[in-house]
Short mmCIF file of C-alpha atoms in Angstrom, two decimals:
data_model
loop_
_atom_site.label_atom_id
_atom_site.label_comp_id
_atom_site.label_asym_id
_atom_site.label_seq_id
_atom_site.Cartn_x
_atom_site.Cartn_y
_atom_site.Cartn_z
CA MET F 1 9.77 51.04 0.76
CA GLY F 2 8.78 49.52 4.16
CA ARG F 3 5.17 48.55 4.94
CA ALA F 4 4.87 51.11 7.75
CA LEU F 5 6.23 53.89 5.68
CA ARG F 6 3.98 53.12 2.72
CA THR F 7 0.97 52.94 4.95
CA ALA F 8 1.86 56.24 6.61
CA LEU F 9 2.31 57.87 3.22
CA LEU F 10 -1.02 56.68 2.00
CA VAL F 11 -2.88 57.92 5.13
CA CYS F 12 -1.11 61.27 4.98
CA ALA F 13 -2.00 61.70 1.37
CA LEU F 14 -5.76 61.15 1.89
CA ALA F 15 -7.83 64.30 1.55
CA PHE F 16 -10.42 64.31 4.35
CA ALA F 17 -13.72 64.58 2.41
CA LEU F 18 -16.17 61.96 3.59
CA ALA F 19 -17.03 61.13 7.19
CA ALA F 20 -19.17 58.21 8.23
CA PRO F 21 -21.82 59.05 10.83
CA ALA F 22 -21.38 57.80 14.32
CA VAL F 23 -23.78 55.06 15.34
CA ALA F 24 -22.47 53.95 18.73
CA THR F 25 -24.04 55.10 22.01
CA ALA F 26 -22.66 55.15 25.49
CA SER F 27 -24.55 52.08 26.42
CA ALA F 28 -23.78 50.08 23.21
CA PRO F 29 -21.21 47.17 23.39
CA ALA F 30 -17.83 47.69 21.85
CA ILE F 31 -17.79 46.46 18.36
CA THR F 32 -14.89 44.50 16.79
CA TYR F 33 -14.60 44.90 12.99
CA GLY F 34 -13.36 42.42 10.55
CA LEU F 35 -13.00 41.48 6.92
CA SER F 36 -14.22 38.30 5.20
CA ASP F 37 -13.10 37.23 1.86
CA ALA F 38 -12.93 34.38 -0.73
CA PRO F 39 -10.25 31.66 -0.06
CA GLY F 40 -6.74 32.94 -0.82
CA ALA F 41 -7.69 36.54 -1.43
CA PHE F 42 -6.08 37.88 1.73
CA ALA F 43 -2.98 35.66 1.28
CA HIS F 44 -2.11 32.55 -0.94
CA CYS F 45 0.75 30.65 -2.09
CA VAL F 46 1.77 31.92 -5.50
CA ASP F 47 2.87 28.37 -6.53
CA ASP F 48 0.76 25.68 -4.89
CA ARG F 49 3.33 22.98 -5.86
CA PHE F 50 5.37 24.36 -2.89
CA PRO F 51 3.95 25.16 0.43
CA CYS F 52 4.63 28.75 1.62
CA CYS F 53 4.56 30.31 5.07
CA ASP F 54 4.92 27.13 6.94
CA ASP F 55 8.44 27.65 8.53
CA PRO F 56 8.82 27.93 12.31
CA ALA F 57 9.99 31.48 12.12
CA SER F 58 6.65 32.54 10.26
CA VAL F 59 8.74 34.16 7.59
CA CYS F 60 7.58 33.59 3.98
CA LEU F 61 10.05 33.11 1.16
CA THR F 62 10.33 36.37 -0.78
CA GLY F 63 7.72 36.35 -3.58
CA SER F 64 6.13 33.16 -2.48
CA VAL F 65 2.96 34.76 -1.14
CA GLY F 66 0.43 36.87 -2.94
CA GLY F 67 -2.71 38.68 -1.69
CA TYR F 68 -3.82 42.06 -0.41
CA TYR F 69 -2.36 41.57 3.09
CA ASP F 70 0.40 44.11 2.29
CA ASN F 71 -1.72 46.52 0.26
CA PRO F 72 -1.27 50.02 1.71
CA ALA F 73 -5.09 50.73 1.46
CA PHE F 74 -5.74 47.52 3.53
CA GLN F 75 -2.95 48.24 5.98
CA ALA F 76 -4.41 51.66 6.58
CA LEU F 77 -7.70 50.21 7.88
CA THR F 78 -5.83 48.11 10.48
CA THR F 79 -4.15 51.12 12.11
CA PRO F 80 -5.38 53.31 14.90
CA ALA F 81 -5.98 56.00 12.38
CA SER F 82 -9.01 54.11 10.96
CA ARG F 83 -12.26 55.00 12.65
CA HIS F 84 -13.55 51.44 12.29
CA ARG F 85 -10.31 49.59 12.70
CA ILE F 86 -10.11 46.18 11.24
CA GLY F 87 -8.82 43.68 13.81
CA GLN F 88 -10.03 40.32 12.64
CA ILE F 89 -9.75 38.29 9.31
CA ARG F 90 -12.07 35.54 8.42
CA PHE F 91 -10.88 32.71 6.29
CA PHE F 92 -12.46 29.66 4.51
CA VAL F 93 -11.16 26.22 4.29
CA ASP F 94 -12.74 23.25 2.52
CA TYR F 95 -13.87 20.63 4.97
CA ASP F 96 -11.91 17.85 3.19
CA ALA F 97 -8.73 20.17 2.66
CA VAL F 98 -6.39 17.67 4.48
CA GLN F 99 -8.30 14.32 5.29
CA GLU F 100 -11.23 12.29 4.20
CA PHE F 101 -13.05 9.11 5.14
CA ASN F 102 -11.23 5.95 4.26
CA GLY F 103 -14.59 4.36 3.09
CA SER F 104 -14.42 1.29 5.27
CA THR F 105 -17.64 0.06 6.99
CA THR F 106 -15.74 -2.26 9.28
CA SER F 107 -12.67 -0.23 10.16
CA PRO F 108 -13.68 3.41 9.65
CA GLY F 109 -10.89 5.92 9.83
CA CYS F 110 -9.11 8.86 8.06
CA VAL F 111 -6.74 9.07 5.14
CA TYR F 112 -5.16 11.95 3.37
CA SER F 113 -7.77 13.80 1.25
CA ARG F 114 -7.67 13.40 -2.57
CA ALA F 115 -8.17 17.26 -2.68
CA LEU F 116 -4.86 17.54 -0.87
CA LEU F 117 -3.12 15.17 -3.21
CA HIS F 118 -4.92 15.77 -6.46
CA GLY F 119 -6.29 18.82 -8.30
CA PHE F 120 -9.68 19.11 -9.90
CA TYR F 121 -11.83 21.40 -12.16
CA ASP F 122 -15.04 22.93 -10.85
CA ALA F 123 -18.20 23.46 -12.84
CA ALA F 124 -16.98 26.81 -13.95
CA GLY F 125 -13.87 25.24 -15.41
CA HIS F 126 -11.62 26.65 -12.72
CA TRP F 127 -8.56 24.47 -11.84
CA HIS F 128 -7.91 23.92 -8.17
CA PRO F 129 -4.31 22.69 -7.65
CA PRO F 130 -3.55 19.93 -5.21
CA GLY F 131 -3.51 21.20 -1.64
CA GLN F 132 -4.76 24.78 -2.62
CA SER F 133 -7.32 25.13 0.09
CA LEU F 134 -4.89 24.03 2.92
CA ASN F 135 -2.10 26.32 1.50
CA ASP F 136 -4.36 29.36 1.27
CA LEU F 137 -5.40 28.83 4.89
CA VAL F 138 -1.85 28.45 6.15
CA ALA F 139 -0.63 31.47 4.23
CA GLY F 140 -3.49 33.54 5.54
CA LEU F 141 -2.95 32.49 9.24
CA ILE F 142 0.70 33.32 9.24
CA GLU F 143 0.16 36.61 7.44
CA ALA F 144 -2.61 37.61 9.98
CA GLY F 145 -0.17 36.65 12.73
CA ASN F 146 2.51 38.88 11.29
CA ASP F 147 -0.04 41.79 11.17
CA ARG F 148 -1.40 41.02 14.66
CA LEU F 149 -4.90 40.37 13.14
CA THR F 150 -7.10 37.84 14.95
CA PRO F 151 -7.97 35.01 12.57
CA MET F 152 -11.27 32.99 12.45
CA VAL F 153 -11.80 29.95 10.28
CA ALA F 154 -15.05 29.10 8.50
CA ILE F 155 -15.42 25.38 7.38
CA ALA F 156 -16.85 25.34 3.88
CA GLY F 157 -18.58 22.79 1.77
CA TYR F 158 -18.77 23.07 -2.00
CA GLU F 159 -21.06 25.44 -3.58
CA SER F 160 -23.12 22.99 -5.66
CA PRO F 161 -23.25 19.29 -6.68
CA THR F 162 -21.10 20.18 -9.67
CA ALA F 163 -18.57 22.74 -8.23
CA LYS F 164 -16.61 20.02 -6.48
CA PRO F 165 -14.20 17.16 -6.98
CA ALA F 166 -15.93 14.23 -8.75
CA TRP F 167 -15.22 12.04 -5.69
CA ASP F 168 -16.68 14.26 -3.11
CA GLN F 169 -19.96 15.54 -1.56
CA PRO F 170 -20.99 19.22 -1.53
CA ALA F 171 -21.77 18.79 2.26
CA PRO F 172 -21.52 15.66 4.24
CA ASP F 173 -24.63 14.20 6.03
CA PRO F 174 -23.52 14.04 9.62
CA THR F 175 -26.26 11.42 10.42
CA THR F 176 -24.86 8.74 8.00
CA PRO F 177 -21.65 6.81 8.66
CA ALA F 178 -20.05 8.19 5.49
CA GLY F 179 -21.08 11.75 6.11
CA TYR F 180 -20.21 11.56 9.71
CA TRP F 181 -16.70 10.32 9.13
CA ALA F 182 -16.13 12.66 6.09
CA TYR F 183 -16.84 15.62 8.27
CA ARG F 184 -14.99 14.32 11.37
CA CYS F 185 -11.96 13.28 9.41
CA GLY F 186 -11.88 16.62 7.59
CA LEU F 187 -12.12 18.63 10.81
CA GLN F 188 -9.37 16.47 12.45
CA GLY F 189 -7.06 17.05 9.58
CA ILE F 190 -7.46 20.81 9.63
CA LEU F 191 -6.93 21.00 13.42
CA ASP F 192 -3.89 18.82 13.06
CA ALA F 193 -2.60 21.06 10.28
CA VAL F 194 -3.00 24.45 12.02
CA SER F 195 -1.52 22.86 15.34
CA ARG F 196 1.85 22.64 13.52
CA LEU F 197 2.03 26.44 13.16
CA PRO F 198 3.61 28.70 15.80
CA PRO F 199 1.16 29.21 18.66
CA GLY F 200 0.74 32.89 17.70
CA ASP F 201 -0.54 31.88 14.25
CA GLN F 202 -3.12 29.21 15.25
CA PRO F 203 -6.85 30.14 15.02
CA HIS F 204 -9.09 29.77 18.10
CA ILE F 205 -12.39 30.96 16.55
CA TRP F 206 -14.39 28.62 14.32
CA GLU F 207 -17.52 28.49 12.26
CA PRO F 208 -18.25 24.79 11.74
CA PHE F 209 -20.07 25.00 8.37
CA ASN F 210 -20.53 28.17 6.36
CA GLU F 211 -24.15 28.97 5.23
CA PRO F 212 -25.72 25.58 5.86
CA ASP F 213 -29.08 27.00 4.94
CA ALA F 214 -27.75 27.52 1.32
CA ALA F 215 -26.58 23.91 0.99
CA PRO F 216 -29.08 21.45 -0.46
CA MET F 217 -28.21 18.94 2.34
CA PHE F 218 -29.35 21.35 5.02
CA ASN F 219 -31.91 23.40 3.14
CA GLY F 220 -35.25 24.10 4.87
CA PRO F 221 -36.30 24.27 8.55
CA GLY F 222 -36.32 20.59 8.79
CA ARG F 223 -37.67 18.15 11.49
CA THR F 224 -36.13 17.78 14.78
CA GLY F 225 -36.07 15.13 17.58
CA PRO F 226 -34.35 13.52 20.45
CA GLY F 227 -31.47 11.30 19.22
CA ALA F 228 -31.87 12.72 15.74
CA CYS F 229 -28.16 13.23 15.56
CA ASP F 230 -27.43 9.53 16.09
CA VAL F 231 -25.52 8.07 13.22
CA SER F 232 -27.32 5.29 11.30
CA PRO F 233 -27.13 3.82 7.77
CA ALA F 234 -30.52 5.31 6.98
CA GLY F 235 -29.33 8.72 8.24
CA GLY F 236 -31.03 10.56 11.17
CA ALA F 237 -34.47 9.06 11.62
CA GLY F 238 -37.03 11.80 11.13
CA VAL F 239 -34.46 14.72 10.87
CA ASP F 240 -33.50 16.84 8.02
CA GLY F 241 -32.69 20.41 6.98
CA ALA F 242 -31.72 22.78 9.75
CA ALA F 243 -31.61 19.94 12.29
CA LYS F 244 -28.92 18.11 10.31
CA ALA F 245 -26.85 21.34 10.23
CA ALA F 246 -27.06 21.40 13.96
CA CYS F 247 -25.92 17.90 14.14
CA GLU F 248 -22.79 18.97 12.19
CA TYR F 249 -22.18 21.72 14.74
CA ALA F 250 -22.41 19.27 17.54
CA ILE F 251 -19.57 17.14 15.95
CA ALA F 252 -17.37 20.24 15.47
CA ASP F 253 -17.89 21.47 19.02
CA ASP F 254 -16.86 18.10 20.44
CA GLU F 255 -13.82 17.65 18.15
CA ILE F 256 -12.50 21.15 18.59
CA ARG F 257 -12.83 21.40 22.24
CA HIS F 258 -11.13 17.96 22.75
CA PHE F 259 -8.13 18.80 20.44
CA ALA F 260 -5.08 19.76 22.42
CA GLY F 261 -4.71 23.36 22.85
CA HIS F 262 -8.17 24.28 21.69
CA GLY F 263 -10.23 23.52 24.67
CA ALA F 264 -11.25 27.13 25.27
CA ASP F 265 -11.80 27.98 21.54
CA THR F 266 -14.91 29.88 20.38
CA VAL F 267 -17.13 27.62 18.21
CA ILE F 268 -19.81 29.81 16.65
CA ALA F 269 -23.26 28.39 16.00
CA GLY F 270 -25.31 29.13 12.89
CA THR F 271 -23.41 31.00 10.24
CA PHE F 272 -26.72 31.41 8.40
CA ALA F 273 -26.82 32.89 4.90
CA ARG F 274 -29.89 34.97 5.86
CA ALA F 275 -31.73 35.95 9.07
CA SER F 276 -34.43 33.22 8.76
CA VAL F 277 -36.51 33.04 11.95
CA SER F 278 -37.96 29.58 11.05
CA TYR F 279 -34.56 28.04 10.14
CA LEU F 280 -33.18 29.38 13.36
CA ALA F 281 -35.96 27.77 15.37
CA ALA F 282 -35.32 24.22 14.02
CA TYR F 283 -31.56 24.49 14.34
CA ALA F 284 -31.79 25.85 17.98
CA ALA F 285 -34.30 23.26 18.95
CA GLN F 286 -32.00 20.41 17.69
CA LEU F 287 -29.07 21.92 19.53
CA GLN F 288 -30.94 22.11 22.66
CA SER F 289 -31.73 18.40 22.38
CA THR F 290 -28.12 17.38 21.46
CA LEU F 291 -26.12 19.87 23.51
CA PRO F 292 -28.01 20.80 26.62
CA GLY F 293 -26.84 22.79 29.55
CA ALA F 294 -23.25 24.22 29.49
CA ALA F 295 -22.34 22.72 26.18
CA PHE F 296 -25.07 24.83 24.39
CA PRO F 297 -23.42 27.65 22.25
CA ALA F 298 -23.27 31.13 23.55
CA THR F 299 -21.98 32.75 20.39
CA TRP F 300 -24.01 32.75 17.13
CA SER F 301 -23.50 34.28 13.58
CA VAL F 302 -25.58 35.24 10.57
CA HIS F 303 -24.98 37.00 7.29
CA ASP F 304 -27.03 40.11 6.24
CA TYR F 305 -26.41 41.73 2.96
CA ARG F 306 -30.02 42.80 2.22
CA ASP F 307 -30.35 45.21 5.20
CA VAL F 308 -27.17 46.95 4.20
CA THR F 309 -27.80 47.04 0.45
CA ALA F 310 -31.28 48.11 0.65
CA SER F 311 -30.61 50.90 3.25
CA PHE F 312 -29.66 53.53 0.62
CA GLY F 313 -33.24 54.98 1.11
CA ALA F 314 -33.76 54.33 4.81
CA PRO F 315 -32.22 51.87 7.34
CA LEU F 316 -34.04 48.54 7.21
CA LEU F 317 -33.26 46.58 10.35
CA SER F 318 -36.57 44.99 10.97
CA GLY F 319 -35.46 41.51 9.76
CA LEU F 320 -32.25 41.52 11.73
CA GLU F 321 -34.13 42.79 14.78
CA ALA F 322 -36.61 39.87 14.52
CA PHE F 323 -33.87 37.38 14.16
CA ASP F 324 -32.08 38.80 17.13
CA GLU F 325 -35.23 38.62 19.27
CA ALA F 326 -35.94 35.05 18.19
CA LEU F 327 -32.40 34.00 18.96
CA ARG F 328 -32.87 35.10 22.59
CA ALA F 329 -36.26 33.25 22.77
CA ASP F 330 -35.24 30.04 20.97
CA THR F 331 -32.03 29.67 23.04
CA GLY F 332 -33.74 30.50 26.27
CA GLY F 333 -31.39 33.34 26.77
CA ALA F 334 -28.33 31.20 26.37
CA ALA F 335 -27.16 33.14 23.33
CA ARG F 336 -24.81 35.95 24.60
CA ALA F 337 -23.55 37.37 21.38
CA LEU F 338 -24.43 37.65 17.69
CA TRP F 339 -21.69 38.17 15.09
CA ILE F 340 -22.48 39.32 11.60
CA THR F 341 -19.70 37.55 9.87
CA GLU F 342 -20.73 38.67 6.28
CA ALA F 343 -22.41 41.76 5.15
CA GLY F 344 -21.83 44.62 2.62
CA VAL F 345 -23.24 46.54 -0.23
CA GLU F 346 -23.71 43.82 -2.91
CA LEU F 347 -23.80 45.36 -6.48
CA THR F 348 -24.67 42.09 -8.03
CA ASP F 349 -27.54 41.12 -5.67
CA PRO F 350 -29.95 39.22 -7.86
CA ALA F 351 -32.94 39.49 -5.58
CA ALA F 352 -36.05 41.13 -7.06
CA PHE F 353 -36.50 44.54 -5.56
CA SER F 354 -39.04 47.24 -6.61
CA GLY F 355 -38.00 49.94 -4.18
CA CYS F 356 -36.04 51.92 -6.74
CA ALA F 357 -35.95 52.90 -10.33
CA PRO F 358 -32.93 51.27 -11.83
CA ALA F 359 -31.14 52.63 -14.89
CA PRO F 360 -32.79 52.00 -18.29
CA GLY F 361 -32.27 48.53 -19.40
CA MET F 362 -31.38 47.20 -15.96
CA PRO F 363 -33.40 44.48 -14.22
CA GLU F 364 -35.42 45.32 -11.19
CA THR F 365 -33.03 43.76 -8.63
CA LEU F 366 -31.57 44.98 -5.47
CA GLY F 367 -28.15 44.93 -7.09
CA ALA F 368 -29.31 47.06 -10.01
CA CYS F 369 -30.64 49.70 -7.45
CA VAL F 370 -27.08 50.42 -6.30
CA ASP F 371 -24.97 49.35 -9.17
CA GLY F 372 -23.38 52.53 -10.68
CA GLN F 373 -25.01 54.69 -7.93
CA SER F 374 -22.07 56.11 -5.90
CA THR F 375 -24.30 58.21 -3.60
CA ARG F 376 -26.51 55.21 -2.83
CA GLN F 377 -23.46 53.09 -2.10
CA ALA F 378 -22.02 55.67 0.26
CA VAL F 379 -25.23 55.88 2.23
CA ALA F 380 -25.59 52.09 2.47
CA ALA F 381 -21.90 51.69 3.38
CA ALA F 382 -22.39 54.13 6.34
CA ASN F 383 -25.46 52.21 7.37
CA PHE F 384 -23.39 48.94 7.51
CA PHE F 385 -22.01 50.36 10.84
CA ALA F 386 -25.62 50.62 12.21
CA LEU F 387 -26.35 46.89 12.03
CA PRO F 388 -25.40 46.49 15.86
CA GLU F 389 -28.36 48.69 16.66
CA ALA F 390 -30.54 45.70 15.84
CA GLY F 391 -28.94 43.69 18.65
CA VAL F 392 -31.33 44.74 21.47
CA ALA F 393 -32.17 41.20 22.67
CA VAL F 394 -28.70 39.61 21.98
CA PRO F 395 -25.86 42.03 21.58
CA ILE F 396 -24.30 42.23 18.09
CA THR F 397 -20.55 42.38 19.02
CA HIS F 398 -18.63 41.64 15.76
CA LEU F 399 -19.17 43.07 12.19
CA PHE F 400 -17.44 41.68 9.20
CA TRP F 401 -17.47 43.30 5.70
CA TYR F 402 -17.45 40.86 2.68
CA GLN F 403 -15.26 41.46 0.36
CA TRP F 404 -11.97 43.42 -0.30
CA GLN F 405 -12.13 43.72 -4.19
CA GLY F 406 -15.12 42.97 -6.47
CA VAL F 407 -15.11 40.08 -8.98
CA PRO F 408 -17.44 39.47 -11.84
CA ASP F 409 -19.78 36.91 -10.09
CA TRP F 410 -19.88 38.74 -6.85
CA ASP F 411 -19.13 42.39 -6.18
CA SER F 412 -19.39 43.85 -2.69
CA GLY F 413 -15.91 45.12 -2.86
CA ILE F 414 -14.35 47.82 -0.74
CA LEU F 415 -12.23 48.50 -3.77
CA ASP F 416 -13.34 48.51 -7.40
CA PRO F 417 -12.01 45.85 -9.90
CA ALA F 418 -9.09 48.12 -10.73
CA GLY F 419 -8.00 48.50 -7.15
CA ASN F 420 -9.33 51.98 -6.45
CA PRO F 421 -11.10 52.68 -3.08
CA ARG F 422 -14.93 52.92 -3.17
CA ALA F 423 -17.24 54.53 -0.63
CA PRO F 424 -17.02 51.53 1.81
CA TRP F 425 -13.23 52.29 2.24
CA CYS F 426 -13.91 55.79 3.41
CA ALA F 427 -16.78 54.64 5.58
CA PHE F 428 -14.31 52.30 7.37
CA PHE F 429 -11.59 54.71 7.59
CA GLY F 430 -13.81 57.65 8.47
CA SER F 431 -12.54 60.03 5.86
CA GLY F 432 -10.72 60.18 2.49
CA VAL F 433 -11.20 60.41 -1.15
CA CYS F 434 -12.90 57.27 -2.62
CA ASP F 435 -13.61 57.71 -6.35
CA GLY F 436 -13.28 54.23 -7.36
CA SER F 437 -15.75 52.94 -9.99
CA PRO F 438 -19.33 52.42 -8.57
CA ASP F 439 -20.02 50.06 -11.38
CA ALA F 440 -20.10 46.29 -10.72
CA ALA F 441 -17.17 44.19 -11.90
#
């Protein structure tokens, strides 16, 4: 059965039972909707020993690609029938997926990454085959091109000092020679790899480092100062935390815009894990010192799970509104758009929360407040589409849900672990029957 026919049958079979409330107004900007997910979830090579999806015709070998890209439930959300039509897909790629620093202090340069040539086990005992991160990226980009979805790429570090290859850093320090070259080589390798794809499959939207405020290297507001991004053996005199994250953005902006065919790319600043006004202030201050004038970024991004998950009682946009207002002030009005590149109803949110009465025996956490509560999840999912209302100072123009299907360590899935639609699916589509399990994976 063809993809179009399968999708049509799915849409026709849906009983129209749940409609998400309209939140847009006549004066509100048009919103672009997207989906963000873990590496390889959208599309991945089934056998990492053999690259898939890299031929000039953009046609994958039969059976060589897995993922939800051809799931009828996903395809339905990308059609005009979907009220909130998904038009963009956000991918992750490890910063050292292709290249790394050669380690030389006298002749610094780049060599093929050991993550490309050798596999490794992370702290959870998960095996990462050689080249997995690059192969997942390439597979995703070509499937996005086949489905006419706009891709964006978020450069990622490793989650912790232990969930990484033994030879690598969780996040490179851009103010030291080793860190500067590690990040620069990694970015150049990624750019070179995607430039070999057909033009229609190449990405032109980038987030230079995913959630820097959650990485130990960049944690805390930090100190800023002129010349703080200068590379030195001691590493950024007087600069740390958010300011170092801004230095990494400056490297990415320069590398991407000077790479052939990418001069007009969108390089998004921030990509913060939470809407912290203090972290934003230090990050923006360092960028103003390092990239003044026309080079200063116009597009920014942040993640916001709490406002969505906690909105089952009443919409809670005060934190996002404060961040949005601070973004305009801290950038002197230079920020022209704010993207929410991750948000959703997180059933596994461990944050303490006393605003509800969780089920007996459940901890008083935000996740416990919505876990197993289908009505609360439906209300919160509908309120996801109200997030752009917080963009009064800087327009919120893009809205990405994270993730497609829940997994045990993180569940904000549009589908339940068995693959059945939950309330968020119906909120996106605008109608339907969504009776998937409301219980966390």
